[in-house]
Amino acid sequence: MKIICIGLNYRKHAMEIGRPLPEEPVVFLKPDSSILKNNKPFFLPGFSAMIHYEVEIVVKISKLGKGISAKYAHRYYDEVTLGIDITARDIQNRNSASGLPWELSKCFDGAAPIGKFVAVSSVRNMNNINFRLEINDRIVQQGNTSDMIFSINEIIAYISKYFTLKTGDLIFTGTPSGVGPLKKNDNLVAYLEDEPLLDFMVK
Ligand code: ZN
């Protein structure tokens, strides 16, 4: 399976990290070895001094598709959860400045914690879901899918022009503003509306 991630999909987040708003979705991939499941702890890697959290809505592809139109994209995912696009911001900034790829900053082991999936059918409106991240019981990020620059269906239409989507593939749909650093012993809890779906420690 593959993990497809969208960068800069919320205006305020693009502003906070000083990047222009994208005219087309910004796409990158993470390998399956970056997945962290079952609320296992995340271990801070020794190669970065600035590991950031980014809470994101994650959808799971439920059938094979290529060249999917936005109108039919809702038929291609049936489960949703929250994930953290963990980013070594120091490495990302360094590589971006010299035009190098982002892989070393976003694809390392454990860089994609994901929560418990829930059925899309149990969500009232995918285009108007509140989600948030709390660290040590303090809210650090809050978002609503209505603020996305590119909606979930538009993302699926766009990426399926380039990649065949397969059952089980995951899409990280971008982070709202409020990203920041992680430190040892932080406890991250991510909520879809008021349901906690992800809860893990930083070690
Ligand atoms: Zn992200």
PDB file of C-alpha atoms and ligand atoms in Angstrom:
ATOM      1  CA  MET A   1       0.000   0.000   0.000  1.00  0.00           C
ATOM      2  CA  LYS A   2       1.002   3.609  -0.308  1.00  0.00           C
ATOM      3  CA  ILE A   3       0.374   6.771   1.667  1.00  0.00           C
ATOM      4  CA  ILE A   4      -0.344   9.867  -0.390  1.00  0.00           C
ATOM      5  CA  CYS A   5      -0.058  13.182   1.419  1.00  0.00           C
ATOM      6  CA  ILE A   6      -1.230  16.663   0.506  1.00  0.00           C
ATOM      7  CA  GLY A   7       0.813  19.658   1.624  1.00  0.00           C
ATOM      8  CA  LEU A   8      -0.337  23.254   2.168  1.00  0.00           C
ATOM      9  CA  ASN A   9      -4.056  22.464   1.946  1.00  0.00           C
ATOM     10  CA  TYR A  10      -5.158  25.075   4.519  1.00  0.00           C
ATOM     11  CA  ARG A  11      -4.539  28.790   3.953  1.00  0.00           C
ATOM     12  CA  LYS A  12      -3.510  29.656   7.511  1.00  0.00           C
ATOM     13  CA  HIS A  13      -0.981  26.820   7.640  1.00  0.00           C
ATOM     14  CA  ALA A  14       0.634  27.859   4.338  1.00  0.00           C
ATOM     15  CA  MET A  15       0.894  31.378   5.775  1.00  0.00           C
ATOM     16  CA  GLU A  16       2.385  30.243   9.094  1.00  0.00           C
ATOM     17  CA  ILE A  17       5.225  28.385   7.378  1.00  0.00           C
ATOM     18  CA  GLY A  18       5.719  31.178   4.855  1.00  0.00           C
ATOM     19  CA  ARG A  19       4.769  29.433   1.627  1.00  0.00           C
ATOM     20  CA  PRO A  20       2.542  30.679  -1.207  1.00  0.00           C
ATOM     21  CA  LEU A  21      -0.916  29.118  -1.669  1.00  0.00           C
ATOM     22  CA  PRO A  22      -0.735  26.238  -4.148  1.00  0.00           C
ATOM     23  CA  GLU A  23      -2.612  26.435  -7.446  1.00  0.00           C
ATOM     24  CA  GLU A  24      -2.672  22.633  -7.672  1.00  0.00           C
ATOM     25  CA  PRO A  25      -2.461  20.117  -4.806  1.00  0.00           C
ATOM     26  CA  VAL A  26       1.063  19.633  -3.418  1.00  0.00           C
ATOM     27  CA  VAL A  27       1.603  15.857  -3.397  1.00  0.00           C
ATOM     28  CA  PHE A  28       4.175  13.659  -1.685  1.00  0.00           C
ATOM     29  CA  LEU A  29       4.293  10.032  -0.545  1.00  0.00           C
ATOM     30  CA  LYS A  30       5.256   8.230   2.629  1.00  0.00           C
ATOM     31  CA  PRO A  31       6.324   4.565   2.713  1.00  0.00           C
ATOM     32  CA  ASP A  32       4.334   1.934   4.640  1.00  0.00           C
ATOM     33  CA  SER A  33       7.261   1.660   7.080  1.00  0.00           C
ATOM     34  CA  SER A  34       6.362   5.118   8.418  1.00  0.00           C
ATOM     35  CA  ILE A  35       2.991   3.915   9.756  1.00  0.00           C
ATOM     36  CA  LEU A  36       2.561   3.787  13.524  1.00  0.00           C
ATOM     37  CA  LYS A  37      -0.624   2.010  14.648  1.00  0.00           C
ATOM     38  CA  ASN A  38      -2.452   0.905  17.778  1.00  0.00           C
ATOM     39  CA  ASN A  39      -1.398   3.998  19.772  1.00  0.00           C
ATOM     40  CA  LYS A  40       2.216   2.810  19.920  1.00  0.00           C
ATOM     41  CA  PRO A  41       4.687   5.450  21.167  1.00  0.00           C
ATOM     42  CA  PHE A  42       6.656   7.632  18.756  1.00  0.00           C
ATOM     43  CA  PHE A  43      10.400   7.727  19.412  1.00  0.00           C
ATOM     44  CA  LEU A  44      12.107  11.053  18.686  1.00  0.00           C
ATOM     45  CA  PRO A  45      14.841  10.340  16.109  1.00  0.00           C
ATOM     46  CA  GLY A  46      18.413  11.439  16.784  1.00  0.00           C
ATOM     47  CA  PHE A  47      18.890  13.060  13.356  1.00  0.00           C
ATOM     48  CA  SER A  48      16.584  16.033  13.912  1.00  0.00           C
ATOM     49  CA  ALA A  49      16.391  18.801  16.502  1.00  0.00           C
ATOM     50  CA  MET A  50      12.963  20.024  15.331  1.00  0.00           C
ATOM     51  CA  ILE A  51      10.281  17.332  15.028  1.00  0.00           C
ATOM     52  CA  HIS A  52       6.863  18.886  14.332  1.00  0.00           C
ATOM     53  CA  TYR A  53       3.313  17.497  14.622  1.00  0.00           C
ATOM     54  CA  GLU A  54       0.706  18.103  11.880  1.00  0.00           C
ATOM     55  CA  VAL A  55      -2.752  16.633  12.564  1.00  0.00           C
ATOM     56  CA  GLU A  56      -4.636  15.627   9.409  1.00  0.00           C
ATOM     57  CA  ILE A  57      -7.838  13.916   8.286  1.00  0.00           C
ATOM     58  CA  VAL A  58      -6.892  10.554   6.737  1.00  0.00           C
ATOM     59  CA  VAL A  59      -9.133   8.562   4.387  1.00  0.00           C
ATOM     60  CA  LYS A  60      -8.727   4.933   3.339  1.00  0.00           C
ATOM     61  CA  ILE A  61      -9.266   3.920  -0.284  1.00  0.00           C
ATOM     62  CA  SER A  62     -11.849   1.147  -0.606  1.00  0.00           C
ATOM     63  CA  LYS A  63     -11.560   0.161  -4.253  1.00  0.00           C
ATOM     64  CA  LEU A  64      -9.225   0.215  -7.209  1.00  0.00           C
ATOM     65  CA  GLY A  65      -9.442   3.350  -9.307  1.00  0.00           C
ATOM     66  CA  LYS A  66      -7.607   5.467 -11.853  1.00  0.00           C
ATOM     67  CA  GLY A  67      -8.725   8.711 -13.511  1.00  0.00           C
ATOM     68  CA  ILE A  68     -11.577   9.111 -11.012  1.00  0.00           C
ATOM     69  CA  SER A  69     -13.767  12.178 -11.494  1.00  0.00           C
ATOM     70  CA  ALA A  70     -14.450  14.375  -8.450  1.00  0.00           C
ATOM     71  CA  LYS A  71     -18.157  13.641  -8.862  1.00  0.00           C
ATOM     72  CA  TYR A  72     -17.633   9.918  -8.219  1.00  0.00           C
ATOM     73  CA  ALA A  73     -14.659  10.194  -5.827  1.00  0.00           C
ATOM     74  CA  HIS A  74     -16.849   9.670  -2.735  1.00  0.00           C
ATOM     75  CA  ARG A  75     -17.368   6.071  -3.869  1.00  0.00           C
ATOM     76  CA  TYR A  76     -13.657   5.324  -3.516  1.00  0.00           C
ATOM     77  CA  TYR A  77     -13.152   5.749   0.231  1.00  0.00           C
ATOM     78  CA  ASP A  78     -15.218   4.352   3.056  1.00  0.00           C
ATOM     79  CA  GLU A  79     -13.225   4.913   6.252  1.00  0.00           C
ATOM     80  CA  VAL A  80     -11.725   7.953   7.943  1.00  0.00           C
ATOM     81  CA  THR A  81      -9.440   8.649  10.873  1.00  0.00           C
ATOM     82  CA  LEU A  82      -6.860  11.158  12.063  1.00  0.00           C
ATOM     83  CA  GLY A  83      -3.166  10.900  11.437  1.00  0.00           C
ATOM     84  CA  ILE A  84      -0.108  12.934  12.298  1.00  0.00           C
ATOM     85  CA  ASP A  85       2.199  13.918   9.443  1.00  0.00           C
ATOM     86  CA  ILE A  86       5.320  13.994  11.604  1.00  0.00           C
ATOM     87  CA  THR A  87       7.899  16.262  10.031  1.00  0.00           C
ATOM     88  CA  ALA A  88      11.560  16.941  10.757  1.00  0.00           C
ATOM     89  CA  ARG A  89      11.111  20.661  10.069  1.00  0.00           C
ATOM     90  CA  ASP A  90      14.833  21.456  10.246  1.00  0.00           C
ATOM     91  CA  ILE A  91      15.603  18.904   7.516  1.00  0.00           C
ATOM     92  CA  GLN A  92      12.585  19.982   5.441  1.00  0.00           C
ATOM     93  CA  ASN A  93      13.632  23.647   5.587  1.00  0.00           C
ATOM     94  CA  ARG A  94      17.243  22.786   4.718  1.00  0.00           C
ATOM     95  CA  ASN A  95      16.229  20.549   1.790  1.00  0.00           C
ATOM     96  CA  SER A  96      13.591  22.961   0.484  1.00  0.00           C
ATOM     97  CA  ALA A  97      16.109  25.803   0.492  1.00  0.00           C
ATOM     98  CA  SER A  98      18.433  23.811  -1.744  1.00  0.00           C
ATOM     99  CA  GLY A  99      15.660  22.361  -3.943  1.00  0.00           C
ATOM    100  CA  LEU A 100      16.036  18.830  -2.563  1.00  0.00           C
ATOM    101  CA  PRO A 101      13.159  16.382  -1.951  1.00  0.00           C
ATOM    102  CA  TRP A 102      11.305  16.097   1.378  1.00  0.00           C
ATOM    103  CA  GLU A 103      11.659  12.340   1.956  1.00  0.00           C
ATOM    104  CA  LEU A 104      14.244  12.453   4.728  1.00  0.00           C
ATOM    105  CA  SER A 105      12.086  14.928   6.646  1.00  0.00           C
ATOM    106  CA  LYS A 106       8.721  13.129   6.361  1.00  0.00           C
ATOM    107  CA  CYS A 107       9.213   9.448   5.526  1.00  0.00           C
ATOM    108  CA  PHE A 108      11.249   8.043   8.387  1.00  0.00           C
ATOM    109  CA  ASP A 109      10.032   5.203  10.626  1.00  0.00           C
ATOM    110  CA  GLY A 110       7.063   6.262  12.746  1.00  0.00           C
ATOM    111  CA  ALA A 111       6.425   9.497  10.791  1.00  0.00           C
ATOM    112  CA  ALA A 112       2.800   8.524  10.094  1.00  0.00           C
ATOM    113  CA  PRO A 113       0.861   7.647  13.269  1.00  0.00           C
ATOM    114  CA  ILE A 114      -2.745   6.795  12.388  1.00  0.00           C
ATOM    115  CA  GLY A 115      -5.783   6.353  14.616  1.00  0.00           C
ATOM    116  CA  LYS A 116      -8.724   3.996  14.724  1.00  0.00           C
ATOM    117  CA  PHE A 117     -10.768   4.148  11.497  1.00  0.00           C
ATOM    118  CA  VAL A 118     -14.491   4.890  11.540  1.00  0.00           C
ATOM    119  CA  ALA A 119     -16.979   4.403   8.713  1.00  0.00           C
ATOM    120  CA  VAL A 120     -17.511   7.417   6.478  1.00  0.00           C
ATOM    121  CA  SER A 121     -21.221   6.540   6.638  1.00  0.00           C
ATOM    122  CA  SER A 122     -21.146   7.419  10.357  1.00  0.00           C
ATOM    123  CA  VAL A 123     -19.920  10.953   9.593  1.00  0.00           C
ATOM    124  CA  ARG A 124     -22.642  13.531   8.974  1.00  0.00           C
ATOM    125  CA  ASN A 125     -20.836  15.553   6.294  1.00  0.00           C
ATOM    126  CA  MET A 126     -17.243  14.837   5.230  1.00  0.00           C
ATOM    127  CA  ASN A 127     -16.944  18.418   3.932  1.00  0.00           C
ATOM    128  CA  ASN A 128     -17.765  19.889   7.332  1.00  0.00           C
ATOM    129  CA  ILE A 129     -16.022  17.852  10.039  1.00  0.00           C
ATOM    130  CA  ASN A 130     -14.326  19.409  13.037  1.00  0.00           C
ATOM    131  CA  PHE A 131     -11.094  17.847  14.195  1.00  0.00           C
ATOM    132  CA  ARG A 132      -8.436  18.815  16.702  1.00  0.00           C
ATOM    133  CA  LEU A 133      -5.183  17.800  18.325  1.00  0.00           C
ATOM    134  CA  GLU A 134      -4.552  18.101  22.039  1.00  0.00           C
ATOM    135  CA  ILE A 135      -1.076  17.792  23.522  1.00  0.00           C
ATOM    136  CA  ASN A 136      -0.955  17.194  27.269  1.00  0.00           C
ATOM    137  CA  ASP A 137      -4.665  18.178  27.450  1.00  0.00           C
ATOM    138  CA  ARG A 138      -4.132  21.535  25.697  1.00  0.00           C
ATOM    139  CA  ILE A 139      -5.661  22.182  22.236  1.00  0.00           C
ATOM    140  CA  VAL A 140      -2.850  22.965  19.779  1.00  0.00           C
ATOM    141  CA  GLN A 141      -4.592  22.536  16.409  1.00  0.00           C
ATOM    142  CA  GLN A 142      -8.214  22.847  15.343  1.00  0.00           C
ATOM    143  CA  GLY A 143      -9.541  22.392  11.852  1.00  0.00           C
ATOM    144  CA  ASN A 144     -12.629  21.895   9.768  1.00  0.00           C
ATOM    145  CA  THR A 145     -12.603  20.115   6.419  1.00  0.00           C
ATOM    146  CA  SER A 146     -14.650  23.002   4.917  1.00  0.00           C
ATOM    147  CA  ASP A 147     -11.446  25.095   5.130  1.00  0.00           C
ATOM    148  CA  MET A 148      -9.486  22.815   2.804  1.00  0.00           C
ATOM    149  CA  ILE A 149      -8.191  24.513  -0.350  1.00  0.00           C
ATOM    150  CA  PHE A 150      -8.749  21.225  -2.250  1.00  0.00           C
ATOM    151  CA  SER A 151     -11.609  19.021  -0.995  1.00  0.00           C
ATOM    152  CA  ILE A 152     -11.187  15.281  -0.433  1.00  0.00           C
ATOM    153  CA  ASN A 153     -13.016  14.546  -3.697  1.00  0.00           C
ATOM    154  CA  GLU A 154     -10.868  17.038  -5.634  1.00  0.00           C
ATOM    155  CA  ILE A 155      -7.724  15.475  -4.133  1.00  0.00           C
ATOM    156  CA  ILE A 156      -8.813  11.980  -5.214  1.00  0.00           C
ATOM    157  CA  ALA A 157      -9.582  13.218  -8.740  1.00  0.00           C
ATOM    158  CA  TYR A 158      -6.218  14.961  -8.960  1.00  0.00           C
ATOM    159  CA  ILE A 159      -3.974  12.202  -7.613  1.00  0.00           C
ATOM    160  CA  SER A 160      -5.755   9.417  -9.519  1.00  0.00           C
ATOM    161  CA  LYS A 161      -4.663  11.068 -12.762  1.00  0.00           C
ATOM    162  CA  TYR A 162      -1.116  10.122 -11.752  1.00  0.00           C
ATOM    163  CA  PHE A 163      -1.437   7.069  -9.461  1.00  0.00           C
ATOM    164  CA  THR A 164      -3.700   4.043  -9.566  1.00  0.00           C
ATOM    165  CA  LEU A 165      -5.414   4.046  -6.192  1.00  0.00           C
ATOM    166  CA  LYS A 166      -5.608   0.633  -4.551  1.00  0.00           C
ATOM    167  CA  THR A 167      -7.713  -0.739  -1.721  1.00  0.00           C
ATOM    168  CA  GLY A 168      -6.017   0.135   1.562  1.00  0.00           C
ATOM    169  CA  ASP A 169      -4.086   3.154   0.286  1.00  0.00           C
ATOM    170  CA  LEU A 170      -4.229   6.110   2.680  1.00  0.00           C
ATOM    171  CA  ILE A 171      -4.563   9.804   1.902  1.00  0.00           C
ATOM    172  CA  PHE A 172      -3.345  12.424   4.398  1.00  0.00           C
ATOM    173  CA  THR A 173      -5.308  15.519   3.429  1.00  0.00           C
ATOM    174  CA  GLY A 174      -3.201  18.365   4.873  1.00  0.00           C
ATOM    175  CA  THR A 175      -2.887  20.146   8.187  1.00  0.00           C
ATOM    176  CA  PRO A 176      -4.565  23.260   9.581  1.00  0.00           C
ATOM    177  CA  SER A 177      -2.513  25.955  11.321  1.00  0.00           C
ATOM    178  CA  GLY A 178      -0.906  25.524  14.721  1.00  0.00           C
ATOM    179  CA  VAL A 179       1.893  23.083  13.908  1.00  0.00           C
ATOM    180  CA  GLY A 180       4.713  22.983  16.430  1.00  0.00           C
ATOM    181  CA  PRO A 181       7.459  20.939  18.065  1.00  0.00           C
ATOM    182  CA  LEU A 182       7.169  17.617  19.892  1.00  0.00           C
ATOM    183  CA  LYS A 183       9.133  16.800  23.000  1.00  0.00           C
ATOM    184  CA  LYS A 184       9.751  13.737  25.101  1.00  0.00           C
ATOM    185  CA  ASN A 185       6.774  12.619  27.235  1.00  0.00           C
ATOM    186  CA  ASP A 186       4.210  14.602  25.218  1.00  0.00           C
ATOM    187  CA  ASN A 187       0.821  12.875  25.001  1.00  0.00           C
ATOM    188  CA  LEU A 188      -1.010  13.471  21.710  1.00  0.00           C
ATOM    189  CA  VAL A 189      -4.758  12.892  21.431  1.00  0.00           C
ATOM    190  CA  ALA A 190      -6.561  13.604  18.135  1.00  0.00           C
ATOM    191  CA  TYR A 191     -10.335  13.981  17.943  1.00  0.00           C
ATOM    192  CA  LEU A 192     -12.815  13.664  15.075  1.00  0.00           C
ATOM    193  CA  GLU A 193     -15.616  15.897  16.328  1.00  0.00           C
ATOM    194  CA  ASP A 194     -15.571  14.799  19.983  1.00  0.00           C
ATOM    195  CA  GLU A 195     -14.399  11.246  19.483  1.00  0.00           C
ATOM    196  CA  PRO A 196     -10.753  10.524  20.340  1.00  0.00           C
ATOM    197  CA  LEU A 197      -9.377   8.229  17.608  1.00  0.00           C
ATOM    198  CA  LEU A 198      -5.639   8.497  18.236  1.00  0.00           C
ATOM    199  CA  ASP A 199      -3.790   8.684  21.574  1.00  0.00           C
ATOM    200  CA  PHE A 200      -0.062   8.116  21.875  1.00  0.00           C
ATOM    201  CA  MET A 201       3.089   9.153  23.751  1.00  0.00           C
ATOM    202  CA  VAL A 202       6.343  10.673  22.539  1.00  0.00           C
ATOM    203  CA  LYS A 203       9.427   8.897  23.892  1.00  0.00           C
TER     204      LYS A 203
HETATM  205 ZN    ZN B   1       1.191  17.545   6.346  1.00  0.00          ZN
END
